[in-house]
Amino acid sequence: MNKQFKAIAVLSALLTSVSVGADDMSYDSIKERIKPVGSVNLAGADAQAAGGARSPEDIFNSSCTACHTAGVLGAPKPNNASDWKPRLEQGMDVVLEHAIKGFNAMPPKGTCMACSDDEIKAVIEFMIKDL
């Protein structure tokens, strides 16, 4: 009799857990469990989302100025011919490739991952405009 009681108790527990599990598999229950708990806000994304174009100066001021204004780790300073001459002698294609992919201490896109390749080129042209 003891074995029959155990079997009935196990069967009852299984049936109860199956019915509870079935309730948890409803569309609304699943949707609630997998909903996002937060969101990501990328710097500069607001201007693009609002349809506002960023000027090269805006991008420079938000992403480039910290290193390039002071020449941190050899970053060429804006409109400084001695800094830019050896780079520009390699050609704009090489300068742009280094800016996009990263080179030496320069991280890819200078940490402006929201910037397009054309925007990176425009920022370089902004930094050398008065040479």
PDB file of N, CA, C and O in Angstrom, residues 69-106:
ATOM      1  N   THR A  69      43.421  67.987 -29.854  1.00  0.00           N
ATOM      2  CA  THR A  69      43.738  69.360 -29.470  1.00  0.00           C
ATOM      3  C   THR A  69      45.067  69.426 -28.724  1.00  0.00           C
ATOM      4  O   THR A  69      45.870  70.328 -28.948  1.00  0.00           O
ATOM      5  N   ALA A  70      45.320  68.448 -27.862  1.00  0.00           N
ATOM      6  CA  ALA A  70      46.554  68.430 -27.070  1.00  0.00           C
ATOM      7  C   ALA A  70      47.651  67.587 -27.702  1.00  0.00           C
ATOM      8  O   ALA A  70      48.782  67.580 -27.219  1.00  0.00           O
ATOM      9  N   GLY A  71      47.328  66.834 -28.755  1.00  0.00           N
ATOM     10  CA  GLY A  71      48.327  65.965 -29.382  1.00  0.00           C
ATOM     11  C   GLY A  71      48.658  64.754 -28.533  1.00  0.00           C
ATOM     12  O   GLY A  71      49.792  64.265 -28.532  1.00  0.00           O
ATOM     13  N   VAL A  72      47.673  64.235 -27.815  1.00  0.00           N
ATOM     14  CA  VAL A  72      47.876  63.093 -26.920  1.00  0.00           C
ATOM     15  C   VAL A  72      48.415  61.898 -27.706  1.00  0.00           C
ATOM     16  O   VAL A  72      47.880  61.528 -28.755  1.00  0.00           O
ATOM     17  N   LEU A  73      49.488  61.305 -27.192  1.00  0.00           N
ATOM     18  CA  LEU A  73      50.135  60.132 -27.794  1.00  0.00           C
ATOM     19  C   LEU A  73      50.436  60.318 -29.274  1.00  0.00           C
ATOM     20  O   LEU A  73      50.340  59.392 -30.074  1.00  0.00           O
ATOM     21  N   GLY A  74      50.786  61.537 -29.655  1.00  0.00           N
ATOM     22  CA  GLY A  74      51.177  61.809 -31.030  1.00  0.00           C
ATOM     23  C   GLY A  74      50.039  62.110 -31.985  1.00  0.00           C
ATOM     24  O   GLY A  74      50.245  62.165 -33.197  1.00  0.00           O
ATOM     25  N   ALA A  75      48.826  62.311 -31.475  1.00  0.00           N
ATOM     26  CA  ALA A  75      47.703  62.659 -32.347  1.00  0.00           C
ATOM     27  C   ALA A  75      48.002  63.994 -33.023  1.00  0.00           C
ATOM     28  O   ALA A  75      48.407  64.948 -32.360  1.00  0.00           O
ATOM     29  N   PRO A  76      47.815  64.069 -34.339  1.00  0.00           N
ATOM     30  CA  PRO A  76      48.102  65.337 -35.026  1.00  0.00           C
ATOM     31  C   PRO A  76      47.115  66.423 -34.616  1.00  0.00           C
ATOM     32  O   PRO A  76      45.913  66.210 -34.608  1.00  0.00           O
ATOM     33  N   LYS A  77      47.662  67.573 -34.253  1.00  0.00           N
ATOM     34  CA  LYS A  77      46.821  68.691 -33.819  1.00  0.00           C
ATOM     35  C   LYS A  77      46.186  69.365 -35.040  1.00  0.00           C
ATOM     36  O   LYS A  77      46.779  69.383 -36.125  1.00  0.00           O
ATOM     37  N   PRO A  78      45.003  69.905 -34.876  1.00  0.00           N
ATOM     38  CA  PRO A  78      44.327  70.556 -36.008  1.00  0.00           C
ATOM     39  C   PRO A  78      45.189  71.665 -36.611  1.00  0.00           C
ATOM     40  O   PRO A  78      45.778  72.471 -35.894  1.00  0.00           O
ATOM     41  N   ASN A  79      45.251  71.657 -37.926  1.00  0.00           N
ATOM     42  CA  ASN A  79      45.931  72.692 -38.708  1.00  0.00           C
ATOM     43  C   ASN A  79      47.390  72.889 -38.325  1.00  0.00           C
ATOM     44  O   ASN A  79      47.939  73.972 -38.492  1.00  0.00           O
ATOM     45  N   ASN A  80      48.037  71.849 -37.828  1.00  0.00           N
ATOM     46  CA  ASN A  80      49.455  71.893 -37.492  1.00  0.00           C
ATOM     47  C   ASN A  80      50.208  71.179 -38.613  1.00  0.00           C
ATOM     48  O   ASN A  80      50.220  69.951 -38.686  1.00  0.00           O
ATOM     49  N   ALA A  81      50.836  71.941 -39.485  1.00  0.00           N
ATOM     50  CA  ALA A  81      51.473  71.393 -40.680  1.00  0.00           C
ATOM     51  C   ALA A  81      52.533  70.344 -40.348  1.00  0.00           C
ATOM     52  O   ALA A  81      52.629  69.320 -41.024  1.00  0.00           O
ATOM     53  N   SER A  82      53.335  70.588 -39.303  1.00  0.00           N
ATOM     54  CA  SER A  82      54.389  69.616 -38.980  1.00  0.00           C
ATOM     55  C   SER A  82      53.815  68.285 -38.496  1.00  0.00           C
ATOM     56  O   SER A  82      54.435  67.242 -38.690  1.00  0.00           O
ATOM     57  N   ASP A  83      52.651  68.318 -37.872  1.00  0.00           N
ATOM     58  CA  ASP A  83      51.987  67.077 -37.443  1.00  0.00           C
ATOM     59  C   ASP A  83      51.369  66.336 -38.633  1.00  0.00           C
ATOM     60  O   ASP A  83      51.417  65.105 -38.702  1.00  0.00           O
ATOM     61  N   TRP A  84      50.784  67.067 -39.540  1.00  0.00           N
ATOM     62  CA  TRP A  84      50.023  66.460 -40.629  1.00  0.00           C
ATOM     63  C   TRP A  84      50.858  66.118 -41.860  1.00  0.00           C
ATOM     64  O   TRP A  84      50.513  65.202 -42.609  1.00  0.00           O
ATOM     65  N   LYS A  85      51.947  66.843 -42.095  1.00  0.00           N
ATOM     66  CA  LYS A  85      52.715  66.651 -43.330  1.00  0.00           C
ATOM     67  C   LYS A  85      53.120  65.193 -43.557  1.00  0.00           C
ATOM     68  O   LYS A  85      52.855  64.643 -44.632  1.00  0.00           O
ATOM     69  N   PRO A  86      53.762  64.526 -42.589  1.00  0.00           N
ATOM     70  CA  PRO A  86      54.174  63.136 -42.849  1.00  0.00           C
ATOM     71  C   PRO A  86      52.986  62.204 -43.104  1.00  0.00           C
ATOM     72  O   PRO A  86      53.091  61.240 -43.857  1.00  0.00           O
ATOM     73  N   ARG A  87      51.870  62.499 -42.508  1.00  0.00           N
ATOM     74  CA  ARG A  87      50.676  61.668 -42.719  1.00  0.00           C
ATOM     75  C   ARG A  87      50.097  61.903 -44.112  1.00  0.00           C
ATOM     76  O   ARG A  87      49.761  60.967 -44.827  1.00  0.00           O
ATOM     77  N   LEU A  88      49.975  63.168 -44.468  1.00  0.00           N
ATOM     78  CA  LEU A  88      49.375  63.501 -45.758  1.00  0.00           C
ATOM     79  C   LEU A  88      50.263  63.082 -46.924  1.00  0.00           C
ATOM     80  O   LEU A  88      49.767  62.824 -48.024  1.00  0.00           O
ATOM     81  N   GLU A  89      51.573  62.982 -46.702  1.00  0.00           N
ATOM     82  CA  GLU A  89      52.473  62.506 -47.751  1.00  0.00           C
ATOM     83  C   GLU A  89      52.170  61.065 -48.138  1.00  0.00           C
ATOM     84  O   GLU A  89      52.485  60.631 -49.239  1.00  0.00           O
ATOM     85  N   GLN A  90      51.549  60.311 -47.235  1.00  0.00           N
ATOM     86  CA  GLN A  90      51.157  58.933 -47.528  1.00  0.00           C
ATOM     87  C   GLN A  90      49.898  58.885 -48.398  1.00  0.00           C
ATOM     88  O   GLN A  90      49.549  57.839 -48.919  1.00  0.00           O
ATOM     89  N   GLY A  91      49.209  59.997 -48.488  1.00  0.00           N
ATOM     90  CA  GLY A  91      47.981  60.075 -49.268  1.00  0.00           C
ATOM     91  C   GLY A  91      46.756  60.056 -48.370  1.00  0.00           C
ATOM     92  O   GLY A  91      46.761  59.447 -47.288  1.00  0.00           O
ATOM     93  N   MET A  92      45.709  60.723 -48.821  1.00  0.00           N
ATOM     94  CA  MET A  92      44.476  60.812 -48.035  1.00  0.00           C
ATOM     95  C   MET A  92      43.849  59.439 -47.823  1.00  0.00           C
ATOM     96  O   MET A  92      43.254  59.187 -46.772  1.00  0.00           O
ATOM     97  N   ASP A  93      43.995  58.544 -48.798  1.00  0.00           N
ATOM     98  CA  ASP A  93      43.419  57.201 -48.636  1.00  0.00           C
ATOM     99  C   ASP A  93      44.015  56.479 -47.429  1.00  0.00           C
ATOM    100  O   ASP A  93      43.296  55.813 -46.678  1.00  0.00           O
ATOM    101  N   VAL A  94      45.316  56.606 -47.232  1.00  0.00           N
ATOM    102  CA  VAL A  94      45.982  55.957 -46.091  1.00  0.00           C
ATOM    103  C   VAL A  94      45.562  56.640 -44.793  1.00  0.00           C
ATOM    104  O   VAL A  94      45.260  55.966 -43.795  1.00  0.00           O
ATOM    105  N   VAL A  95      45.534  57.960 -44.799  1.00  0.00           N
ATOM    106  CA  VAL A  95      45.117  58.702 -43.597  1.00  0.00           C
ATOM    107  C   VAL A  95      43.696  58.292 -43.209  1.00  0.00           C
ATOM    108  O   VAL A  95      43.412  58.018 -42.037  1.00  0.00           O
ATOM    109  N   LEU A  96      42.814  58.222 -44.196  1.00  0.00           N
ATOM    110  CA  LEU A  96      41.424  57.839 -43.929  1.00  0.00           C
ATOM    111  C   LEU A  96      41.331  56.396 -43.438  1.00  0.00           C
ATOM    112  O   LEU A  96      40.606  56.109 -42.486  1.00  0.00           O
ATOM    113  N   GLU A  97      42.082  55.498 -44.032  1.00  0.00           N
ATOM    114  CA  GLU A  97      42.069  54.100 -43.597  1.00  0.00           C
ATOM    115  C   GLU A  97      42.528  53.980 -42.150  1.00  0.00           C
ATOM    116  O   GLU A  97      41.925  53.252 -41.347  1.00  0.00           O
ATOM    117  N   HIS A  98      43.598  54.711 -41.793  1.00  0.00           N
ATOM    118  CA  HIS A  98      44.089  54.679 -40.408  1.00  0.00           C
ATOM    119  C   HIS A  98      43.039  55.242 -39.446  1.00  0.00           C
ATOM    120  O   HIS A  98      42.864  54.719 -38.345  1.00  0.00           O
ATOM    121  N   ALA A  99      42.352  56.279 -39.870  1.00  0.00           N
ATOM    122  CA  ALA A  99      41.325  56.875 -39.003  1.00  0.00           C
ATOM    123  C   ALA A  99      40.137  55.940 -38.830  1.00  0.00           C
ATOM    124  O   ALA A  99      39.570  55.841 -37.739  1.00  0.00           O
ATOM    125  N   ILE A 100      39.762  55.240 -39.881  1.00  0.00           N
ATOM    126  CA  ILE A 100      38.591  54.353 -39.816  1.00  0.00           C
ATOM    127  C   ILE A 100      38.920  53.056 -39.079  1.00  0.00           C
ATOM    128  O   ILE A 100      38.162  52.617 -38.208  1.00  0.00           O
ATOM    129  N   LYS A 101      40.051  52.458 -39.397  1.00  0.00           N
ATOM    130  CA  LYS A 101      40.401  51.150 -38.818  1.00  0.00           C
ATOM    131  C   LYS A 101      41.189  51.254 -37.522  1.00  0.00           C
ATOM    132  O   LYS A 101      41.312  50.284 -36.790  1.00  0.00           O
ATOM    133  N   GLY A 102      41.752  52.428 -37.270  1.00  0.00           N
ATOM    134  CA  GLY A 102      42.612  52.601 -36.106  1.00  0.00           C
ATOM    135  C   GLY A 102      44.060  52.381 -36.498  1.00  0.00           C
ATOM    136  O   GLY A 102      44.364  51.620 -37.424  1.00  0.00           O
ATOM    137  N   PHE A 103      44.951  53.066 -35.819  1.00  0.00           N
ATOM    138  CA  PHE A 103      46.382  52.957 -36.128  1.00  0.00           C
ATOM    139  C   PHE A 103      47.161  53.465 -34.921  1.00  0.00           C
ATOM    140  O   PHE A 103      46.863  54.539 -34.396  1.00  0.00           O
ATOM    141  N   ASN A 104      48.164  52.702 -34.523  1.00  0.00           N
ATOM    142  CA  ASN A 104      48.950  53.036 -33.329  1.00  0.00           C
ATOM    143  C   ASN A 104      48.007  53.295 -32.156  1.00  0.00           C
ATOM    144  O   ASN A 104      47.203  52.442 -31.819  1.00  0.00           O
ATOM    145  N   ALA A 105      48.061  54.482 -31.542  1.00  0.00           N
ATOM    146  CA  ALA A 105      47.224  54.761 -30.369  1.00  0.00           C
ATOM    147  C   ALA A 105      45.802  55.185 -30.743  1.00  0.00           C
ATOM    148  O   ALA A 105      44.936  55.266 -29.879  1.00  0.00           O
ATOM    149  N   MET A 106      45.566  55.447 -32.034  1.00  0.00           N
ATOM    150  CA  MET A 106      44.234  55.900 -32.469  1.00  0.00           C
ATOM    151  C   MET A 106      43.298  54.701 -32.543  1.00  0.00           C
ATOM    152  O   MET A 106      43.535  53.755 -33.288  1.00  0.00           O
TER     153      MET A 106
END
